[in-house]
CSV table of C-alpha atoms and ligand atoms in Angstrom, one decimal:
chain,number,residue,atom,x,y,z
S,1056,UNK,CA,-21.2,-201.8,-32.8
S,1057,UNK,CA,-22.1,-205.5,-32.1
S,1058,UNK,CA,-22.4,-207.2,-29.2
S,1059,UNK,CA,-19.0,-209.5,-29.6
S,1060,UNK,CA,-16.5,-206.1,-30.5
S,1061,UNK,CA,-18.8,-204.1,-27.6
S,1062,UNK,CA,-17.5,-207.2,-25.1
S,1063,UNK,CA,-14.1,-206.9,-26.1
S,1064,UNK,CA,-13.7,-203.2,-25.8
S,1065,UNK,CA,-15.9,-202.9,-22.7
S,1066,UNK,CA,-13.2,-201.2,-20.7
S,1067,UNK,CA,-11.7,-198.2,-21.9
S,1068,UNK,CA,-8.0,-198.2,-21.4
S,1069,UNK,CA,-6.9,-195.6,-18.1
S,1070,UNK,CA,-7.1,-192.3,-18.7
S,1071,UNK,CA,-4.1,-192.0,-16.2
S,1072,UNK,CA,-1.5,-193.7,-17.6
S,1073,UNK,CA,-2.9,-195.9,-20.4
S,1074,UNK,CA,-3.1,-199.1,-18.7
S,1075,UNK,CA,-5.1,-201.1,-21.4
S,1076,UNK,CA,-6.5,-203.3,-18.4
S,1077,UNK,CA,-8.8,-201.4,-16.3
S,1078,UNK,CA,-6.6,-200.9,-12.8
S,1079,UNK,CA,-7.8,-202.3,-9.8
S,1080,UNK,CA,-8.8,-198.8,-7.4
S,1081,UNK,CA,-8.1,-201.0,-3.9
S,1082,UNK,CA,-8.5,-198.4,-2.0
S,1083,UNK,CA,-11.7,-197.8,1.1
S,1084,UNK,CA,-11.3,-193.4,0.5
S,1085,UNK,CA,-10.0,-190.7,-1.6
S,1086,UNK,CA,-8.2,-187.6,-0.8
S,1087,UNK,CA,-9.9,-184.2,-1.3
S,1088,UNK,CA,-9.2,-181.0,-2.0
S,1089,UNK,CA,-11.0,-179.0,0.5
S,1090,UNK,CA,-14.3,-180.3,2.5
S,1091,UNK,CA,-16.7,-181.7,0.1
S,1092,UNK,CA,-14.3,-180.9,-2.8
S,1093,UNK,CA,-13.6,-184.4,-4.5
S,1094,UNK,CA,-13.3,-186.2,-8.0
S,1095,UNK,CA,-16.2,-187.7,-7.6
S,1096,UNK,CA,-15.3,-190.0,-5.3
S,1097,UNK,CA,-15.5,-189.9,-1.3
S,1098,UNK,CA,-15.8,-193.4,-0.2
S,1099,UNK,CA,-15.3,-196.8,-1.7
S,1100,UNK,CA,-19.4,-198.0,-0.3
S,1101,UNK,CA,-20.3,-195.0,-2.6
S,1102,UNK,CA,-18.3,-195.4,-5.5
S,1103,UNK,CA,-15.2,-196.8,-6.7
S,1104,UNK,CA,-13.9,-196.4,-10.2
S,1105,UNK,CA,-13.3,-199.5,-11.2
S,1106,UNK,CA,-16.8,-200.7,-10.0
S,1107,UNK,CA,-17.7,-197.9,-12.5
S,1108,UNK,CA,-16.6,-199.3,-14.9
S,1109,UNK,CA,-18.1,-202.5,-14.5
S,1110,UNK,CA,-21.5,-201.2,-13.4
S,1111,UNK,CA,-21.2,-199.2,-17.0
S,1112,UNK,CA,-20.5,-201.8,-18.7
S,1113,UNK,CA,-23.7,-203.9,-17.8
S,1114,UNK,CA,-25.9,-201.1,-18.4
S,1115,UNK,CA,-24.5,-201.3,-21.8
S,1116,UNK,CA,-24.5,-204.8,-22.7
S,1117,UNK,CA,-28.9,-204.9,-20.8
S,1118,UNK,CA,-29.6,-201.8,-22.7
S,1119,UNK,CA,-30.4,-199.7,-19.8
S,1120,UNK,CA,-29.6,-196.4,-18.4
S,1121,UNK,CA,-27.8,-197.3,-15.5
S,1122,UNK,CA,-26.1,-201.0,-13.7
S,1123,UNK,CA,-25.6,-201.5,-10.2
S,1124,UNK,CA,-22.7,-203.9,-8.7
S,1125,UNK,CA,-23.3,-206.0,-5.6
S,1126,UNK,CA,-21.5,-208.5,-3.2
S,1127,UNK,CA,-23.9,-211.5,-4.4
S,1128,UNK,CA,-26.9,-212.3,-7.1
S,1129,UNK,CA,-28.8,-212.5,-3.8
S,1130,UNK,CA,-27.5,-208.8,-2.5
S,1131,UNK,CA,-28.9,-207.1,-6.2
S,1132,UNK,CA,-32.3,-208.9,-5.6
S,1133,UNK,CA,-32.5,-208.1,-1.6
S,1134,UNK,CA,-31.4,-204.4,-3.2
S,1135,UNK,CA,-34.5,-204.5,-5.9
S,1136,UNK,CA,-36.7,-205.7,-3.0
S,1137,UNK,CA,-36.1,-202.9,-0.9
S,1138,UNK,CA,-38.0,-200.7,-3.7
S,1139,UNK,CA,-41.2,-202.2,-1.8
S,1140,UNK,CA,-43.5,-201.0,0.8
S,1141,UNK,CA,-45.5,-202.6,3.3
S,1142,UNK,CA,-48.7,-203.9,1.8
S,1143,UNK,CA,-47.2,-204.5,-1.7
S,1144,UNK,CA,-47.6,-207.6,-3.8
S,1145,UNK,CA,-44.4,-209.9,-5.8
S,1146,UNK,CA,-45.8,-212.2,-8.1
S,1147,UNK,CA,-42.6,-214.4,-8.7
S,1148,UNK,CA,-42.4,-217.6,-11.5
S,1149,UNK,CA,-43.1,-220.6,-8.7
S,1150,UNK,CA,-39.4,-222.3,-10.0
S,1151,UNK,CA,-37.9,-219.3,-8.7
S,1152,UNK,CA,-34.4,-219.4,-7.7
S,1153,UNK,CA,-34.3,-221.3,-4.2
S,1154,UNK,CA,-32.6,-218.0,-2.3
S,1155,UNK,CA,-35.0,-215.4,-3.8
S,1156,UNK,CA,-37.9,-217.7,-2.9
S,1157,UNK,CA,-36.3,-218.2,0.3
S,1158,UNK,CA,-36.0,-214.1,1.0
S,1159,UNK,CA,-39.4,-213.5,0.3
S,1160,UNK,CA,-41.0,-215.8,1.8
S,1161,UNK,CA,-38.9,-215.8,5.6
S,1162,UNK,CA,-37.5,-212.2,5.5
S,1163,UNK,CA,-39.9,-209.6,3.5
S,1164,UNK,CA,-43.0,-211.5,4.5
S,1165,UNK,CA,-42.1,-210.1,7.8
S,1166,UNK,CA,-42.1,-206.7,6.5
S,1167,UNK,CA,-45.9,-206.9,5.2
S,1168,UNK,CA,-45.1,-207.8,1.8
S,1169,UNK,CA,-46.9,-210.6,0.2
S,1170,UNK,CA,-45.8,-212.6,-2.6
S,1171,UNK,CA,-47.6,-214.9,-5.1
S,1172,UNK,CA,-46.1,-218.2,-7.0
S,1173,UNK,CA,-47.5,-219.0,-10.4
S,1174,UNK,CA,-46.5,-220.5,-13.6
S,1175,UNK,CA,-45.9,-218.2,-15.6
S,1176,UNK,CA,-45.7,-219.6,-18.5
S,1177,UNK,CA,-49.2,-219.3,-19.2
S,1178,UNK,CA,-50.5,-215.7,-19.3
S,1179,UNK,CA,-54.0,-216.3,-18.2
S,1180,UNK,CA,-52.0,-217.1,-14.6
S,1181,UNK,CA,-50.4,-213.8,-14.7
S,1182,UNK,CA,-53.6,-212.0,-16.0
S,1183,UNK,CA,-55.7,-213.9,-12.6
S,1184,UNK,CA,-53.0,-213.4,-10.4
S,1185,UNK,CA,-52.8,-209.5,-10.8
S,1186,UNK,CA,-54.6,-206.8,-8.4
S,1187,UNK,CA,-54.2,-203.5,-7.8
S,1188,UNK,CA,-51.6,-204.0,-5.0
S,1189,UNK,CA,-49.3,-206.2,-7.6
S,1190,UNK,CA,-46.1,-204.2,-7.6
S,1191,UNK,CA,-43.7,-206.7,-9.1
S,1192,UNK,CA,-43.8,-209.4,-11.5
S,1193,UNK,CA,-40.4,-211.3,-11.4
S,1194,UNK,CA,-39.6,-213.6,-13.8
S,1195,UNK,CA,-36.7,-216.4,-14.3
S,1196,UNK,CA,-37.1,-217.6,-17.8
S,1197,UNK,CA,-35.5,-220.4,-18.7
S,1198,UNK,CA,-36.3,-221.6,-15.0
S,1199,UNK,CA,-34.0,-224.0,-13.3
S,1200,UNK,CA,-33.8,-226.7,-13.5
S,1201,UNK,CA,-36.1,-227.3,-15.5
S,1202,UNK,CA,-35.9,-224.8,-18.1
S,1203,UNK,CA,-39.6,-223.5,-18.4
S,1204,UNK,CA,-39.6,-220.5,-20.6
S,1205,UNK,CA,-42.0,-217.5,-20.2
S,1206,UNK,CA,-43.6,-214.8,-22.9
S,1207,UNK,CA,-41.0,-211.9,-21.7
S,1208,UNK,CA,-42.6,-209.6,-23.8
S,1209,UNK,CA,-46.4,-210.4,-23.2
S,1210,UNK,CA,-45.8,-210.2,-19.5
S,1211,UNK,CA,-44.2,-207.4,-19.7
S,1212,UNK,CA,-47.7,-205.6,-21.7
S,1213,UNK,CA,-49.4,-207.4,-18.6
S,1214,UNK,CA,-47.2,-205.9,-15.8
S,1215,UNK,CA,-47.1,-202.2,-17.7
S,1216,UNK,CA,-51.7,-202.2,-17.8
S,1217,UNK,CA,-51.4,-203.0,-14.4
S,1218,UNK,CA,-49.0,-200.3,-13.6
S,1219,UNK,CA,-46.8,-203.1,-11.6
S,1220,UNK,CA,-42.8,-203.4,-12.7
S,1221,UNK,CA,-41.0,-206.2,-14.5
S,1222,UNK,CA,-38.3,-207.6,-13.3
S,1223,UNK,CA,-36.1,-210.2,-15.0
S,1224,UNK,CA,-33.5,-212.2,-13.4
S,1225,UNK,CA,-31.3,-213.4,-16.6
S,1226,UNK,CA,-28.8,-215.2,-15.0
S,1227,UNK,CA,-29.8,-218.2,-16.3
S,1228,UNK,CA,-28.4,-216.8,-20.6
S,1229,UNK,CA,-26.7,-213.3,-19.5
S,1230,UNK,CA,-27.2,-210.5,-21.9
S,1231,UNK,CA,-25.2,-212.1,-25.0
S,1232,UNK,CA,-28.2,-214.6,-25.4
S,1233,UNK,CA,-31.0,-212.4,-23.8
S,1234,UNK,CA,-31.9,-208.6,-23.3
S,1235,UNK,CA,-35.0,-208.4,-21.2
S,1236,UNK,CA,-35.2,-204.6,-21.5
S,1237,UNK,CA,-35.4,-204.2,-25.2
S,1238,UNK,CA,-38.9,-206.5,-24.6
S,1239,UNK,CA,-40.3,-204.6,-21.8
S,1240,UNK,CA,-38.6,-205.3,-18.4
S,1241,UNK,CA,-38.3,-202.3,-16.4
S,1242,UNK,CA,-35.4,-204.2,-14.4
S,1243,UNK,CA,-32.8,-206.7,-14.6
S,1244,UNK,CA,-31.2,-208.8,-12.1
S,1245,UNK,CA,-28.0,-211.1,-12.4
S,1246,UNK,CA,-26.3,-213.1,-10.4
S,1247,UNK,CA,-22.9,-212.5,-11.5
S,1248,UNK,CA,-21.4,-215.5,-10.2
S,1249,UNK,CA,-22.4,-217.2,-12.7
S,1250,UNK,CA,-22.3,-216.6,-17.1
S,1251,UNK,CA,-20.9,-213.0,-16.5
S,1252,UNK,CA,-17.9,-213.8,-14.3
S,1253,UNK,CA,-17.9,-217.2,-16.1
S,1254,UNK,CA,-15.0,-218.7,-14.2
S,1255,UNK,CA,-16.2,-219.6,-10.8
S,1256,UNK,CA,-14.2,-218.0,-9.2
S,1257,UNK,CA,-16.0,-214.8,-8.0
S,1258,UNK,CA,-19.4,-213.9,-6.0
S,1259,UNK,CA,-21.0,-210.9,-7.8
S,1260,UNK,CA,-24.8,-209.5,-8.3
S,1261,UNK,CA,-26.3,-206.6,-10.6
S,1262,UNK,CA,-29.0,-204.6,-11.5
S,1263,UNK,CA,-29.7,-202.8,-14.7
S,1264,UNK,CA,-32.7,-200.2,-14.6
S,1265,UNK,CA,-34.3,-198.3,-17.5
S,1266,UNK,CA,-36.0,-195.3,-15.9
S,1267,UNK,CA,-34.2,-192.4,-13.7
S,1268,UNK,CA,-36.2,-192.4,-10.9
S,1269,UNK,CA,-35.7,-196.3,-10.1
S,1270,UNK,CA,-31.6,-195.7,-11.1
S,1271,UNK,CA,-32.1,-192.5,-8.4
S,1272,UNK,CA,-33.9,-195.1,-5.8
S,1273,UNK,CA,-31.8,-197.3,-6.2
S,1274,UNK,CA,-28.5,-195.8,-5.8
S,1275,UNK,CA,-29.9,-194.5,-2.9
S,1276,UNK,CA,-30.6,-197.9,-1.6
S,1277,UNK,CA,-27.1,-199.4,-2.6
S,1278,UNK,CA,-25.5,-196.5,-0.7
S,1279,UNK,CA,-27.2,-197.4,2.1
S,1280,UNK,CA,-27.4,-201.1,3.0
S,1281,UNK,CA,-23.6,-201.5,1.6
S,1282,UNK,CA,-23.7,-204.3,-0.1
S,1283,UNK,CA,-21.5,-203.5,-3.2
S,1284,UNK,CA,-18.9,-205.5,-5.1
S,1285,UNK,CA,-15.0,-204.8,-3.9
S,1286,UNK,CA,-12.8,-203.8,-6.7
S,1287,UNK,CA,-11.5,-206.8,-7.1
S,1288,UNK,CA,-14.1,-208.7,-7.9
S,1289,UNK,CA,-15.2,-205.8,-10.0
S,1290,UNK,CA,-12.2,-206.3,-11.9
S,1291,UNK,CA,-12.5,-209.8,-12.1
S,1292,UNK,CA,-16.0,-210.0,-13.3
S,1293,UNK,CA,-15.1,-207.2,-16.2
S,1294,UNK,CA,-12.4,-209.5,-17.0
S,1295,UNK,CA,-14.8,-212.4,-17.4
S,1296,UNK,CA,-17.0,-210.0,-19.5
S,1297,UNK,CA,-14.8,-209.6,-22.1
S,1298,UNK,CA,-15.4,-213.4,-23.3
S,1299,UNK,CA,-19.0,-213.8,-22.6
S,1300,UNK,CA,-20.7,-213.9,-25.9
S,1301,UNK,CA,-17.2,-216.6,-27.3
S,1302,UNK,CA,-18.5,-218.4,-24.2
S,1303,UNK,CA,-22.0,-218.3,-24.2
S,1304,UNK,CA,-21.7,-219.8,-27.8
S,1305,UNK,CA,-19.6,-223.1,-26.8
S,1306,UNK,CA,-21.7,-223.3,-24.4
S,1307,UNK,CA,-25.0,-223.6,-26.0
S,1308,UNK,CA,-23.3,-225.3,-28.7
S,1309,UNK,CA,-22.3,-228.0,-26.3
S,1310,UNK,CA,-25.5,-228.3,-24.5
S,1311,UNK,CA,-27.5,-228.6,-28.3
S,1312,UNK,CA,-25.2,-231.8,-28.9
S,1313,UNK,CA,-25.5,-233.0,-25.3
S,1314,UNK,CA,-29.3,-232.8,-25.1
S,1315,UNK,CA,-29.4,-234.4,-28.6
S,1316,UNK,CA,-27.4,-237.6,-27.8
S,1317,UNK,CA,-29.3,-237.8,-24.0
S,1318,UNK,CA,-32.5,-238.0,-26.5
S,1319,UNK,CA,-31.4,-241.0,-28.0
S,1320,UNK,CA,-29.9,-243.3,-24.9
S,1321,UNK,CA,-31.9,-246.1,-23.7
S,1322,UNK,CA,-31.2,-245.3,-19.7
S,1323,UNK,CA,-32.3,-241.3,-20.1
S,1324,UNK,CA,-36.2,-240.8,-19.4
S,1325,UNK,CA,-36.7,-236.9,-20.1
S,1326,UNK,CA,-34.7,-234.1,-21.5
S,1327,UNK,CA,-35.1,-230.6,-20.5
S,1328,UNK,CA,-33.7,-227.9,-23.2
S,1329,UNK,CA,-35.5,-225.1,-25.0
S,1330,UNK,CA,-33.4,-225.3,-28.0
S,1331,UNK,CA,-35.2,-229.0,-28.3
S,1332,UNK,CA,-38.1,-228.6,-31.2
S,1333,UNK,CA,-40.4,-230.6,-28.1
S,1334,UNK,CA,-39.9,-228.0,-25.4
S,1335,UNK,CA,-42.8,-226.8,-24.5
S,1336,UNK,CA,-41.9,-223.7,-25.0
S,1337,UNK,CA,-39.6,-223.7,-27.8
S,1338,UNK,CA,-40.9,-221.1,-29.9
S,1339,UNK,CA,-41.2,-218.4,-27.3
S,1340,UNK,CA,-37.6,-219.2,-26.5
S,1341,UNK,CA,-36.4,-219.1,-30.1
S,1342,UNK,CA,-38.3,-215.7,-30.5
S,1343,UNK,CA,-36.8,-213.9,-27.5
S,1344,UNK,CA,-33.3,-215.7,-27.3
S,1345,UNK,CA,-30.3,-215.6,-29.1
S,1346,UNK,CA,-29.5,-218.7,-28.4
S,1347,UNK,CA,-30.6,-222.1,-25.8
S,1348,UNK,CA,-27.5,-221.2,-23.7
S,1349,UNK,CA,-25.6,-224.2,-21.7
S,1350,UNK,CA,-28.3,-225.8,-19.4
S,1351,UNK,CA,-29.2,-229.2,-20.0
S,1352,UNK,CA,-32.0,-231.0,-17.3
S,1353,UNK,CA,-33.1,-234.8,-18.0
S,1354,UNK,CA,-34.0,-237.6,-15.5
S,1355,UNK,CA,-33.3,-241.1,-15.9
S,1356,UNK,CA,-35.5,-244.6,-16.7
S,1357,UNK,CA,-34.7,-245.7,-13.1
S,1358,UNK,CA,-36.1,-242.4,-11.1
S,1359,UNK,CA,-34.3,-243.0,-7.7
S,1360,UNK,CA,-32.1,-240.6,-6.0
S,1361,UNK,CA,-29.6,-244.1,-5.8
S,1362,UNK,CA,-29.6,-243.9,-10.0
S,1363,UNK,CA,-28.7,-240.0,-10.3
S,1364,UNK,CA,-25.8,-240.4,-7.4
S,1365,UNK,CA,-24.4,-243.0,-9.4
S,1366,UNK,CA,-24.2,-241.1,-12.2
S,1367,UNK,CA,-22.9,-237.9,-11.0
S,1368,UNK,CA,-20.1,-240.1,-8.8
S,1369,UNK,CA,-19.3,-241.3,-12.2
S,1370,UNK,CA,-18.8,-238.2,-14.5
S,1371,UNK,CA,-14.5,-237.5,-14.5
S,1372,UNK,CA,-14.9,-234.1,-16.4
S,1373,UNK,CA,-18.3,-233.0,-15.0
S,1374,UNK,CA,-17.5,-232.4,-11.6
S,1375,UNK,CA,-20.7,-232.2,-8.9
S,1376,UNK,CA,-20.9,-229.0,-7.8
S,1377,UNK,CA,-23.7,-226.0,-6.3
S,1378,UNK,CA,-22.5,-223.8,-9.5
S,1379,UNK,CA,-23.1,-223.1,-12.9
S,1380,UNK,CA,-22.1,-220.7,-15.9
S,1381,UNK,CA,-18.3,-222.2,-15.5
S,1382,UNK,CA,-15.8,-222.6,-18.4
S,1383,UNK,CA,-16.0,-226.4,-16.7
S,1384,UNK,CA,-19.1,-228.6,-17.0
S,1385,UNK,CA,-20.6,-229.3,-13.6
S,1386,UNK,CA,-23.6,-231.9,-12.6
S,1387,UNK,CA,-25.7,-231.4,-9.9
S,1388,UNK,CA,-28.8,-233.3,-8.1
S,1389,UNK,CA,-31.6,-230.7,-7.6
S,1390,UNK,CA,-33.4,-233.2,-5.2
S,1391,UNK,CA,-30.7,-233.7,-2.8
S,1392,UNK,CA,-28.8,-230.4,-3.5
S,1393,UNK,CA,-30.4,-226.8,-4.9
S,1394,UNK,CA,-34.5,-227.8,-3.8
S,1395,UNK,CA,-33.3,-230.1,-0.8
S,1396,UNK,CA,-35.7,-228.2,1.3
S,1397,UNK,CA,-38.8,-228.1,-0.9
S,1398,UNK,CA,-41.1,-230.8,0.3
S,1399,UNK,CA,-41.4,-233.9,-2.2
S,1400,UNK,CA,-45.1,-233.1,-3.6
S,1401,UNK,CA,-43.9,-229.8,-4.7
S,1402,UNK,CA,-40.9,-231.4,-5.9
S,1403,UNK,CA,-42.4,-233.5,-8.2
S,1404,UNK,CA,-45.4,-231.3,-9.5
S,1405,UNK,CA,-42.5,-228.7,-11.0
S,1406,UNK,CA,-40.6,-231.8,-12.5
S,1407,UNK,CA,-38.0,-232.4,-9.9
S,1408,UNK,CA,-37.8,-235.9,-10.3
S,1409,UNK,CA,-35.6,-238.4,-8.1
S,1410,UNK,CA,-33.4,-238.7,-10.5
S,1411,UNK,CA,-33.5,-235.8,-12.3
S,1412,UNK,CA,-29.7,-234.6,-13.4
S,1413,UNK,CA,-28.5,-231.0,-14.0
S,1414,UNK,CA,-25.8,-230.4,-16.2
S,1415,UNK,CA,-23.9,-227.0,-16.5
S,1416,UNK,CA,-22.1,-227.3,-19.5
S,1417,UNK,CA,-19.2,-226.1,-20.4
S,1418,UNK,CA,-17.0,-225.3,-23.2
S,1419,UNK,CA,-14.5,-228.4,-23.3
S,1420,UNK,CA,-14.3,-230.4,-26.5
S,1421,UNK,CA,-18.1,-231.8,-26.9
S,1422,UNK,CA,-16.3,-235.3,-27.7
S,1423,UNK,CA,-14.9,-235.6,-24.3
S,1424,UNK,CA,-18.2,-234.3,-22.7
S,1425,UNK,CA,-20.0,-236.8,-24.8
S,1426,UNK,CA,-18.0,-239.6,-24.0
S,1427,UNK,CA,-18.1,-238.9,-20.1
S,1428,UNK,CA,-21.8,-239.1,-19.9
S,1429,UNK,CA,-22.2,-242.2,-22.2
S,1430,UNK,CA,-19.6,-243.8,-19.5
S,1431,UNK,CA,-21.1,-242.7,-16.7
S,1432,UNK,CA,-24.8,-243.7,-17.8
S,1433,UNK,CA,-23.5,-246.9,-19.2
Z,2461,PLP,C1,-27.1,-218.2,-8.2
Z,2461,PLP,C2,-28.4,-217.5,-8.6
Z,2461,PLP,C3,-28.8,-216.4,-7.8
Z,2461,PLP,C4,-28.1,-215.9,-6.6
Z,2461,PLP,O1,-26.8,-215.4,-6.8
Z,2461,PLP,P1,-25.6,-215.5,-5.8
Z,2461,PLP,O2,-24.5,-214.9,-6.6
Z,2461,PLP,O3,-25.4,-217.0,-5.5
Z,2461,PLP,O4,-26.0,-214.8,-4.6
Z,2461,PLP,C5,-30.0,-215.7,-8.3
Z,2461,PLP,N1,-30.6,-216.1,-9.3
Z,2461,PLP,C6,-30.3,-217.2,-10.1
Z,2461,PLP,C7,-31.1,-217.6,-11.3
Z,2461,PLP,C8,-29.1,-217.9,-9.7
Z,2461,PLP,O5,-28.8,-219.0,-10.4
């Protein structure tokens, strides 16, 4: 079956009565027969069947053998950190989203466990940066904001020789544009917030494994620190689902046309998008990507933080916002907002320009969109 019918019919309708919408099981417990007698469910922290049904579904739509729901993106990743041991070694992408950077290097540094930040989109960094304590490589590719692409599947040869475990955060396309496991990654993390849920509406985080013993660890580890995804936002996020890869195209389709015309306006300094023919990276994204999904970075002629505030006062259908992955286009100032508390030089060695602009965008009519930045800039 293909991806877009697989979306569409990702729920089953109820065994129960029928209900072609999966039902929302709001309940904390379930009733048993006799002590330790049950339907297999106990406890809502445990499992709850209409999480199950969304956990199922993106194991399905990742490829792997088993998906786990949590309360955030950043409750899946703390989830896949607590795989670690005292003494072992992270070798993250050094754009890495701002919270995972921020729990590895405040909370499990405390714990003994060290992490490395590289660019990763050259192997020979990856190759160097590897020893024998290297546990994880976790990749972001396309990074934000800046959209730097890495080799999923060459890294993923890498992390296997070195007996150390991929893991891919692919929040950034969502499986309708990218499936990290079929090139390699052992794991997969999502913030669900984002392309999944697709409405901004909802806080959500998964996991996708591809090996039994990790899918054993981890359900373990879910169980225990608690941090799952109530059944209403399970059932929202499902509901989401069911229109990602429609989405996902209007999205990218969008962003193509917007990074095209930002190309040609005189006020517009760089554009950031790998679906651009001189991205640095735009054959490794073409290779491992479906599509160039909806983000769009560029920076502007006059590279002050005064010239990007303008501009993102001035947008009427991009609203400024800490989001993405929204039906709505959204604008937001990486400088002042997202890497507010990364000191400047960094700042500006990974691109992040004064003025540089980044645009969610979303599926409204591309004239509109088009015509609200050619305003705004003017
Ligand atoms: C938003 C985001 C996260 C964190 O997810 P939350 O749902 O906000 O906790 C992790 N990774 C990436 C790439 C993100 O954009």
């Amino acid at each position: 079956m293909k991806l877009e019918t697989k979306l569409v019919h990702i729920s089953e309708p109820d065994e129960l009565t029928g209900a072609i919408s999966t039902p929302i099981y709001q309940t904390s417990s379930y009733v048993q027969e006799a002590p330790d007698v049950n339907k297999g469910f106990a406890y809502t922290r445990t499992a709850n069947p209409t999480r199950k049904v969304v956990e199922q579904a993106i194991a399905d739509l990742e490829g792997g053998i088993a998906g786990f729901a949590f309360s955030s993106g950043l409750a899946a990743t703390d989830c896949v950190l607590k795989l670690l041991k005292q003494g072992d070694e992270v070798i993250a992408v050094n754009d890495v989203y701002g919270g995972t950077y921020r729990i590895l290097t405040t909370v499990y540094n405390k714990f003994g466990i060290i992490s490395k930040f590289i660019d990763t989109t050259n192997l020979e960094n990856v190759r160097n940066a590897i020893n024998k304590k290297t546990r994880f490589i976790w990749l972001e590719t396309p990074t934000n904001p800046t959209l730097k692409i890495s080799d999923i599947e060459e890294i993923a040869k890498i992390a296997k020789q070195a007996g150390a475990l991929l893991i891919v955060d692919n929040t950034f396309l969502s499986p309708a544009l990218q499936q990290p496991i079929s090139l390699g990654a052992d794991i997969v993390v999502h913030s669900g917030t984002k392309y999944l849920s697709g409405h901004g509406d909802v806080l959500s985080g998964f996991v996708v494994v591809n090996d039994q013993n990790i899918a054993d660890e981890l359900k373990y580890l879910q169980n225990t620190s608690g941090g799952v995804l109530s059944p209403f936002d399970s059932w929202l996020t499902l509901r989401g689902i069911q229109t990602l890869y429609l989405r996902l195209e209007k999205h990218s389709e969008n962003a193509k046309k917007i990074a095209e015309y930002l190309l040609t306006h005189p006020k517009v300094d760089k554009v950031y998008y790998p679906g651009l023919k001189d991205h640095h990276n735009h054959d490794i994204a073409a290779k491992q990507q479906k599509n160039f999904g909806g983000m769009v970075s560029f920076s502007l002629k006059e590279d002050t933080l005064k010239a990007a505030k303008r501009f993102l006062t001035r947008t009427k259908i991009f609203l400024l916002a800490e989001n993405l992955g929204d039906v709505r286009s959204l604008g937001s100032h990486p400088a002042t907002m997202t890497h507010k508390s990364t000191p400047i030089e960094v700042r500006k060695e990974t691109g992040i320009q004064d003025s540089l602009i980044r645009l969610s965008v979303g599926i409204e009519n591309i004239d509109d969109l088009l015509n609200d930045i050619k305003q705004a800039l003017d």
